[in-house]
Tab-separated table of N, CA, C and O in Angstrom:
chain	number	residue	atom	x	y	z
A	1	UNK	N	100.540	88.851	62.295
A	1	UNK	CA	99.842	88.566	63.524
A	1	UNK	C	98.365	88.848	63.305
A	1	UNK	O	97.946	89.780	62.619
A	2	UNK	N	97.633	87.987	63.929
A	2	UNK	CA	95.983	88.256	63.785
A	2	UNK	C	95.642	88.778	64.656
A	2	UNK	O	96.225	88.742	65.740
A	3	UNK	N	94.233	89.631	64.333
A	3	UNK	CA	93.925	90.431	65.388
A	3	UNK	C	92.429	90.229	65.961
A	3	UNK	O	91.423	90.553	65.330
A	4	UNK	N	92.426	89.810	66.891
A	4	UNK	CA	91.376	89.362	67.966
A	4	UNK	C	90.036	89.462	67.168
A	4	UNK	O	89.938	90.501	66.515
A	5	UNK	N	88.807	88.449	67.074
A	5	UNK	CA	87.749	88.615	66.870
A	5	UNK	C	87.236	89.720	67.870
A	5	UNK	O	87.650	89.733	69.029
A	6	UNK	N	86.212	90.766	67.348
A	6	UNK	CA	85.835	91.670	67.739
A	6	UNK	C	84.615	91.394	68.856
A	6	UNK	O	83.649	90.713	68.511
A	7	UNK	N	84.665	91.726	69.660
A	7	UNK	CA	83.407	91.032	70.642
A	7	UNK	C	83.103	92.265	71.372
A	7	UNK	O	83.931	93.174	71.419
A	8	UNK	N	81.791	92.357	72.029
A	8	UNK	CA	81.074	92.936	72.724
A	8	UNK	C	81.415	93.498	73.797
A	8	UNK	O	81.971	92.945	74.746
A	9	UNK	N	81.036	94.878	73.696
A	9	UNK	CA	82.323	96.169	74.789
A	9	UNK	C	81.730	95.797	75.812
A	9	UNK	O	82.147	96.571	76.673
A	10	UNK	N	80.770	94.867	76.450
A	10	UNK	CA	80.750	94.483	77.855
A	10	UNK	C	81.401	93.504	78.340
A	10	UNK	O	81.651	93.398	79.540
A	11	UNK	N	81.829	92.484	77.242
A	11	UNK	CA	82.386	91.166	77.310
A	11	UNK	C	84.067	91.631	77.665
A	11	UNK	O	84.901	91.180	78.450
A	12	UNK	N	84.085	92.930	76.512
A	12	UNK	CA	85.937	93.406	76.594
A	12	UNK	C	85.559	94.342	77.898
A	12	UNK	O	86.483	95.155	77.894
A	13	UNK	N	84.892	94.600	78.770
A	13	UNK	CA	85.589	95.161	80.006
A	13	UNK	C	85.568	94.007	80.847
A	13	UNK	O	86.472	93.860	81.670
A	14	UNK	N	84.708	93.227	80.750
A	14	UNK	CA	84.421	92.119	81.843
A	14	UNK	C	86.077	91.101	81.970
A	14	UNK	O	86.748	90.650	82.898
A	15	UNK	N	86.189	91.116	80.137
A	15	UNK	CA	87.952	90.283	80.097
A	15	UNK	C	88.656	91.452	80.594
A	15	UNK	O	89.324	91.018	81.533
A	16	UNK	N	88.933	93.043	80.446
A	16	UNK	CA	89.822	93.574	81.215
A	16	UNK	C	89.546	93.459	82.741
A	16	UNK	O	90.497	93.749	83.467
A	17	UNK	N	88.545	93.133	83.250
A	17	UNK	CA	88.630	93.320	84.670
A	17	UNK	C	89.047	91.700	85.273
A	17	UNK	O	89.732	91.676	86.295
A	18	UNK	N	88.642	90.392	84.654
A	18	UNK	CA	89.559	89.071	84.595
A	18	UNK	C	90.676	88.891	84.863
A	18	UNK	O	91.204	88.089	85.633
A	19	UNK	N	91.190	89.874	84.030
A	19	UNK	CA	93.033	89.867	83.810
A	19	UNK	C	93.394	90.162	85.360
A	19	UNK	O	94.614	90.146	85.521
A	20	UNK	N	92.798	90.380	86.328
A	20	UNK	CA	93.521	90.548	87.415
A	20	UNK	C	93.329	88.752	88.055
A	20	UNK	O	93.834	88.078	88.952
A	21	UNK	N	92.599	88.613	87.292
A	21	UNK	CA	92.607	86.760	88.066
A	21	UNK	C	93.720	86.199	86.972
A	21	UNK	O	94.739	85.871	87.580
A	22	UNK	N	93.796	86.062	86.035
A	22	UNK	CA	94.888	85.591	85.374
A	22	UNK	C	96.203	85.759	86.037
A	22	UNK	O	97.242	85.130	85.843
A	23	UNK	N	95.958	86.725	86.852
A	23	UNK	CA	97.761	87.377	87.518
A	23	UNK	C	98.058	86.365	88.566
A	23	UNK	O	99.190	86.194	89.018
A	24	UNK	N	96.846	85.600	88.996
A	24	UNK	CA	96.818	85.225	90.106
A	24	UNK	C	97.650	84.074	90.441
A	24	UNK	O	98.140	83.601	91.466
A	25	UNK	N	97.622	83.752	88.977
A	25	UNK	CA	98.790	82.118	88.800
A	25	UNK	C	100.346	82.920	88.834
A	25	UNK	O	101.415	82.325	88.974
A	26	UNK	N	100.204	84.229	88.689
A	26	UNK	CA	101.860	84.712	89.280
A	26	UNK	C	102.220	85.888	87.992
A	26	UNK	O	101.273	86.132	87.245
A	27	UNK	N	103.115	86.378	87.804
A	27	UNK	CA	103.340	87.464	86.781
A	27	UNK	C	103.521	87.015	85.320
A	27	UNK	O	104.200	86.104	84.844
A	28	UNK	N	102.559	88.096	84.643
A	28	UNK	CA	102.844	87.723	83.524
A	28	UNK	C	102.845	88.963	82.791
A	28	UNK	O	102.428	90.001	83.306
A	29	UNK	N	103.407	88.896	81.312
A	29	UNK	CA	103.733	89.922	80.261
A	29	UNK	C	102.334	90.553	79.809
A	29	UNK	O	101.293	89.928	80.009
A	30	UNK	N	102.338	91.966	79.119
A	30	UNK	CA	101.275	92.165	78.516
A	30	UNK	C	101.109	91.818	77.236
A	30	UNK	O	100.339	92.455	76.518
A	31	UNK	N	101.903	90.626	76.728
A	31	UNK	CA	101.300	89.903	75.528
A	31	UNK	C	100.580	89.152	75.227
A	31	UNK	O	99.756	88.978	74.329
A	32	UNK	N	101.263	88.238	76.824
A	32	UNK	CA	100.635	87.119	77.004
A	32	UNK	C	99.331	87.268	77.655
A	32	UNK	O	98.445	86.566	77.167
A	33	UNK	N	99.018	87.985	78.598
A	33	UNK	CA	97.519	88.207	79.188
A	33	UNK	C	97.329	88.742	77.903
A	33	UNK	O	97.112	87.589	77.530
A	34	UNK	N	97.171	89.579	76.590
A	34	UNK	CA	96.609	89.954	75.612
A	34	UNK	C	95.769	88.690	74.949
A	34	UNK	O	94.611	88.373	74.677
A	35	UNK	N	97.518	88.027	74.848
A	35	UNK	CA	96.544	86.146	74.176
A	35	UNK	C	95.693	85.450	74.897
A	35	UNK	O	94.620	84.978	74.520
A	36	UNK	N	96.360	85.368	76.324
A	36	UNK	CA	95.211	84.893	77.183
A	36	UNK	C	93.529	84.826	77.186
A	36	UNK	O	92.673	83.948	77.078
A	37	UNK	N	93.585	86.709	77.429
A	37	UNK	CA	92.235	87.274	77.520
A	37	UNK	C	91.761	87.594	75.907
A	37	UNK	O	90.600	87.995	75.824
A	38	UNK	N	92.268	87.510	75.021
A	38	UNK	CA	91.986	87.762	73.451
A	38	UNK	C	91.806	89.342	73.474
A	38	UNK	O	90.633	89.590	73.197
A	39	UNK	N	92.420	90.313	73.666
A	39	UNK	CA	92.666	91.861	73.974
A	39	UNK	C	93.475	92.123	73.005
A	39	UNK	O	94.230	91.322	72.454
A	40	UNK	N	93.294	93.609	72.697
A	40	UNK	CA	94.241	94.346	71.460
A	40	UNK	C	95.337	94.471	72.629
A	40	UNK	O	94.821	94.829	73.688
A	41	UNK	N	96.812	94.250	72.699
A	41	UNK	CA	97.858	94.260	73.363
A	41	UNK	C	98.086	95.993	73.583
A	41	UNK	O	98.609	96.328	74.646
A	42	UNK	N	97.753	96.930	72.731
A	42	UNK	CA	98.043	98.156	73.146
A	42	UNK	C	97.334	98.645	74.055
A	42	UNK	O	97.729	99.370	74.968
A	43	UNK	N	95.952	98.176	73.802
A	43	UNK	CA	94.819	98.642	74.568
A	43	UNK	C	94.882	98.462	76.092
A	43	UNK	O	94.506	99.349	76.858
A	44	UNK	N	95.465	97.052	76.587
A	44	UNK	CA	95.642	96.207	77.677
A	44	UNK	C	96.826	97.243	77.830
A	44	UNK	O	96.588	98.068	78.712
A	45	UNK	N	97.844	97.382	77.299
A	45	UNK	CA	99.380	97.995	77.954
A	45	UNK	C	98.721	99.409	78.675
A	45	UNK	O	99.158	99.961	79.685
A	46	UNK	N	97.513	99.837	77.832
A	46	UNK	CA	97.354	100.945	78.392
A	46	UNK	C	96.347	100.696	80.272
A	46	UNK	O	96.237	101.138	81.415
A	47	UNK	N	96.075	100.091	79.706
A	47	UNK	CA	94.750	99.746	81.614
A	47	UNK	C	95.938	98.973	82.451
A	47	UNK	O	95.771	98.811	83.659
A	48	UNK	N	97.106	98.508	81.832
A	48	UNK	CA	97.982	97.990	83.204
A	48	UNK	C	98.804	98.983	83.698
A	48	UNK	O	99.092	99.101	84.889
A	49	UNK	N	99.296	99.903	82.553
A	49	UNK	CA	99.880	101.057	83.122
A	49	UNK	C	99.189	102.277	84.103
A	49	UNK	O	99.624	103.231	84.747
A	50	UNK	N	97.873	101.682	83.833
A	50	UNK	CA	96.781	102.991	84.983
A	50	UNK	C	96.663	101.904	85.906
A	50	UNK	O	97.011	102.240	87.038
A	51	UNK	N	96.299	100.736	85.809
A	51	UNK	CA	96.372	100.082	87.388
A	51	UNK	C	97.654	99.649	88.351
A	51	UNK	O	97.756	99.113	89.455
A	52	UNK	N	98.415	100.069	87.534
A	52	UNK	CA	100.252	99.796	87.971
A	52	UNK	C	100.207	101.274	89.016
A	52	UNK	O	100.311	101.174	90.238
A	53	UNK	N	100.045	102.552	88.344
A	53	UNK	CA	100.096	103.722	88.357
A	53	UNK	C	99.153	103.623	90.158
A	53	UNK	O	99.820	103.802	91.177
A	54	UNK	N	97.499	103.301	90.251
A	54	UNK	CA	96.986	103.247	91.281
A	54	UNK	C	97.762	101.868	92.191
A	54	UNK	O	97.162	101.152	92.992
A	55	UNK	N	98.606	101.799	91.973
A	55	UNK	CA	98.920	100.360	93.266
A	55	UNK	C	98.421	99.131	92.821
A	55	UNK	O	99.133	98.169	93.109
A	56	UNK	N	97.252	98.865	92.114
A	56	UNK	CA	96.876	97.735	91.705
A	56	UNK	C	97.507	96.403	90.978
A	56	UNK	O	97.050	95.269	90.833
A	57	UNK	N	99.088	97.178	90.470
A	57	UNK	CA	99.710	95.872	89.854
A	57	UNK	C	100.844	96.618	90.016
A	57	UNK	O	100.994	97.834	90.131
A	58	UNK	N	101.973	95.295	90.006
A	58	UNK	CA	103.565	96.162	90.295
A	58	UNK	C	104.095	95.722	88.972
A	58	UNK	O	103.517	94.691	88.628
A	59	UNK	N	105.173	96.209	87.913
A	59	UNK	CA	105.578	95.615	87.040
A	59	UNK	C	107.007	95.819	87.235
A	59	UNK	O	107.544	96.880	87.553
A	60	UNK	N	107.610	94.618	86.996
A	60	UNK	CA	109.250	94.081	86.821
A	60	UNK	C	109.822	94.375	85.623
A	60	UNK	O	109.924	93.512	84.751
A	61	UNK	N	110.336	95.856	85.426
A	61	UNK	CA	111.140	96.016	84.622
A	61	UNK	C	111.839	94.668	83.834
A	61	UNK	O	111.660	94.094	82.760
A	62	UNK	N	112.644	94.526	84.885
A	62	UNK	CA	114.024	93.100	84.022
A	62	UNK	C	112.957	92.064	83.154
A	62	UNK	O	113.199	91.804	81.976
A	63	UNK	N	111.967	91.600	83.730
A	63	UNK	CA	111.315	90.622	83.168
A	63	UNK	C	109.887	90.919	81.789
A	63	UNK	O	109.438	90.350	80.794
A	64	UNK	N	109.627	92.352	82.707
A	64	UNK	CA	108.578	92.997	81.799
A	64	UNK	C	106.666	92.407	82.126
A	64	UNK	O	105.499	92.448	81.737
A	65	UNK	N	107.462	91.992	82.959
A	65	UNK	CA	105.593	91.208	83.805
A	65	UNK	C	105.296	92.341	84.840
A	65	UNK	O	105.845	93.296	85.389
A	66	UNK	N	103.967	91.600	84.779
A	66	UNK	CA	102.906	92.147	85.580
A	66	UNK	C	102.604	91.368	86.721
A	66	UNK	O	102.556	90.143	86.605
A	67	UNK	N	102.292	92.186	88.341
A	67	UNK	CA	102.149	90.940	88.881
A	67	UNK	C	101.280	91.610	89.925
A	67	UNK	O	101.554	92.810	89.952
A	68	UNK	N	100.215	91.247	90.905
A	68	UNK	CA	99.398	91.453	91.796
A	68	UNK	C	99.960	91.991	92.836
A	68	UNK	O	100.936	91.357	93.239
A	69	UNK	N	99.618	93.219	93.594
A	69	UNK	CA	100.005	93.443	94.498
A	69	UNK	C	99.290	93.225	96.000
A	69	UNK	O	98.213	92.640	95.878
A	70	UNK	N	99.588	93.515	97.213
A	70	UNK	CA	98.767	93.396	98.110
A	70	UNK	C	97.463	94.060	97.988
A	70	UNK	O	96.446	93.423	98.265
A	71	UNK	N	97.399	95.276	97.601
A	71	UNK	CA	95.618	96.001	97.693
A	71	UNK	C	95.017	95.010	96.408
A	71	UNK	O	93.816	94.773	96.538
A	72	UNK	N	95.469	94.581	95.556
A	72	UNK	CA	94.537	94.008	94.035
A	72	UNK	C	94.392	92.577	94.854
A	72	UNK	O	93.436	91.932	94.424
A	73	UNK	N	94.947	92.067	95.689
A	73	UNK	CA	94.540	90.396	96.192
A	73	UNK	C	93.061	90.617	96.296
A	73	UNK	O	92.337	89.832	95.683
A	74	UNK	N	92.287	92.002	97.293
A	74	UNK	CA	91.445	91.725	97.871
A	74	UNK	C	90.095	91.240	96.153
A	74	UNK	O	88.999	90.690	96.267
A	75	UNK	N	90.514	91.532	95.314
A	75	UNK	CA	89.882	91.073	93.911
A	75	UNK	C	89.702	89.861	93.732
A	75	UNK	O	88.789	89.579	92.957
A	76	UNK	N	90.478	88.721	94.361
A	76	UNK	CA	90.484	87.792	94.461
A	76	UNK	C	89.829	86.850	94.979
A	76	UNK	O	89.853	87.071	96.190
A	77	UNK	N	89.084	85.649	94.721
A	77	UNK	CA	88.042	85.396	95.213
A	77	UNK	C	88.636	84.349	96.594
A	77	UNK	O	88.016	83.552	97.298
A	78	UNK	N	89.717	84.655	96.595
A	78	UNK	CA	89.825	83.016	97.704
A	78	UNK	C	90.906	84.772	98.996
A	78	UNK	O	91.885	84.506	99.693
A	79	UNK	N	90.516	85.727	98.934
A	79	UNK	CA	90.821	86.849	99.602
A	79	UNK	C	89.622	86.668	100.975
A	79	UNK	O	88.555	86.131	100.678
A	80	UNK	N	89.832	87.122	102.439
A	80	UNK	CA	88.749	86.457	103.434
A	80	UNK	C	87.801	87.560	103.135
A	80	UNK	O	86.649	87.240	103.427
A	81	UNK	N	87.936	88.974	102.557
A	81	UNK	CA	87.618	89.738	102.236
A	81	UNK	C	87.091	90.414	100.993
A	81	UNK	O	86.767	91.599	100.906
A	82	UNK	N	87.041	89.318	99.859
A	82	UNK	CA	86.780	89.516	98.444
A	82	UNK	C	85.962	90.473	98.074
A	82	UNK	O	84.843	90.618	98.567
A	83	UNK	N	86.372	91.089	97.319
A	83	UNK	CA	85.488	91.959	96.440
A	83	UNK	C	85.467	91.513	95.212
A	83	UNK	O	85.115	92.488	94.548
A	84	UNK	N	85.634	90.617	94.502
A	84	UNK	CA	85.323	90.366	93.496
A	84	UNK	C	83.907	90.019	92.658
A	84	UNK	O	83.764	90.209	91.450
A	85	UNK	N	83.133	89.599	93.354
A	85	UNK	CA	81.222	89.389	93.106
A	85	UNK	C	81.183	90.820	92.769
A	85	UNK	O	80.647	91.244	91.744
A	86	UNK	N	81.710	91.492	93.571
A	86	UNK	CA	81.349	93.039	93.863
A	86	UNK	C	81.698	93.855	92.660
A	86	UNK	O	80.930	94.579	92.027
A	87	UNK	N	83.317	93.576	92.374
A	87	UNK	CA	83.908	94.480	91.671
A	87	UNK	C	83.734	93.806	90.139
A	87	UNK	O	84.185	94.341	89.126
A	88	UNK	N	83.113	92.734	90.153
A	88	UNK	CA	82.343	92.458	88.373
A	88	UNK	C	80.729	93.183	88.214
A	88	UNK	O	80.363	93.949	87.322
A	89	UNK	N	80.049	92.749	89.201
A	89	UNK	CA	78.788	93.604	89.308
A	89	UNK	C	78.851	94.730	89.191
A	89	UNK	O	78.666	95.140	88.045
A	90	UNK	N	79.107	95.669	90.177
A	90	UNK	CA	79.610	96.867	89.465
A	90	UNK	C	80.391	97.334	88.150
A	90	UNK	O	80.052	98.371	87.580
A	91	UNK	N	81.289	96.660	87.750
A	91	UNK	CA	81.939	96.985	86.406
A	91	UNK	C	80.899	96.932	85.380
A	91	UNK	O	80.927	97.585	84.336
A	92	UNK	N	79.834	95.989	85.788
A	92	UNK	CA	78.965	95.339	84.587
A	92	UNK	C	77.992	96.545	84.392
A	92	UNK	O	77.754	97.078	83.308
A	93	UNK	N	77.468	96.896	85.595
A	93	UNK	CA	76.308	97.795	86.066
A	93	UNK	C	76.895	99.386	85.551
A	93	UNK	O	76.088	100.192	85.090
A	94	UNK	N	78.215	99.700	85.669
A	94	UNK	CA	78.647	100.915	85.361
A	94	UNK	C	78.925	101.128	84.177
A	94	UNK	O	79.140	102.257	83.736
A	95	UNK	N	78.969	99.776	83.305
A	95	UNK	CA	79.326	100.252	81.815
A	95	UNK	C	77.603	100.201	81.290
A	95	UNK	O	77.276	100.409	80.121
A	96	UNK	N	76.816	99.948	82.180
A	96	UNK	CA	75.490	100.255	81.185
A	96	UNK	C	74.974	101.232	81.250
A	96	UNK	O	74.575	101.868	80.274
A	97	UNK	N	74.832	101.678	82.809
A	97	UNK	CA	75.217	103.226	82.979
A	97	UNK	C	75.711	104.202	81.657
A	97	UNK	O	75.060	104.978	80.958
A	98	UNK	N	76.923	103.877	81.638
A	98	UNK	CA	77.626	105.043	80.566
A	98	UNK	C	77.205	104.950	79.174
A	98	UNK	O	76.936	105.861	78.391
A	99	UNK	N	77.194	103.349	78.961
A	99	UNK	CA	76.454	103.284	77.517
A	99	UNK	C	75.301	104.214	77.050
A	99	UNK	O	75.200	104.646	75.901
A	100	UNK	N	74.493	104.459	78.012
A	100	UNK	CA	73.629	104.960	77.055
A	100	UNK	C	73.530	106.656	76.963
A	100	UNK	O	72.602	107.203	76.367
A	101	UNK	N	74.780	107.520	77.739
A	101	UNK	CA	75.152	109.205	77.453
A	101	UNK	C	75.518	109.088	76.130
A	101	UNK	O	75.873	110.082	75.497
């Protein structure tokens, strides 16, 4: 198996914070959002299991997907309430923040 061209730690949070729009077409595995979003698959298993953990995603044992729950819709841009402009701006703005401690 090949392993993802290496790209830019703003680009890889911006694709981890995506992956909640990918969900949006309905549940999917953490392999496949890995291929999707081009993500190390362990790395991703680990940020779905902390956003599973806060409510943000429910996962189906039997099937092994991931899937959106009611509080993660409002991420969504077609939500009457979106935070999504919001919650990329900030993601973007907070990793430059930290970059430079």
């Amino acid at each position: 198996m090949s392993m993802p061209t290496q790209i830019p730690p703003e680009a890889q949070i911006l694709q981890y914070m995506t992956g909640y729009y990918q969900l949006k077409a309905g549940p999917k595995s953490c392999h496949t959002l890995a291929k999707e979003l081009q993500l190390q698959e362990n790395e991703l298993f680990r940020l779905l299991r902390a956003a599973t953990a806060l409510g943000l995603l429910s996962f189906n044992t039997d099937k092994q997907t991931y899937e959106l729950t009611e509080l993660s819709t409002i991420l969504t841009e077609d939500h009457p309430r979106s935070l999504k402009s919001f919650s990329l701006m900030f993601g973007e703005e907070s990793y430059f923040a930290w970059e430079i401690l």
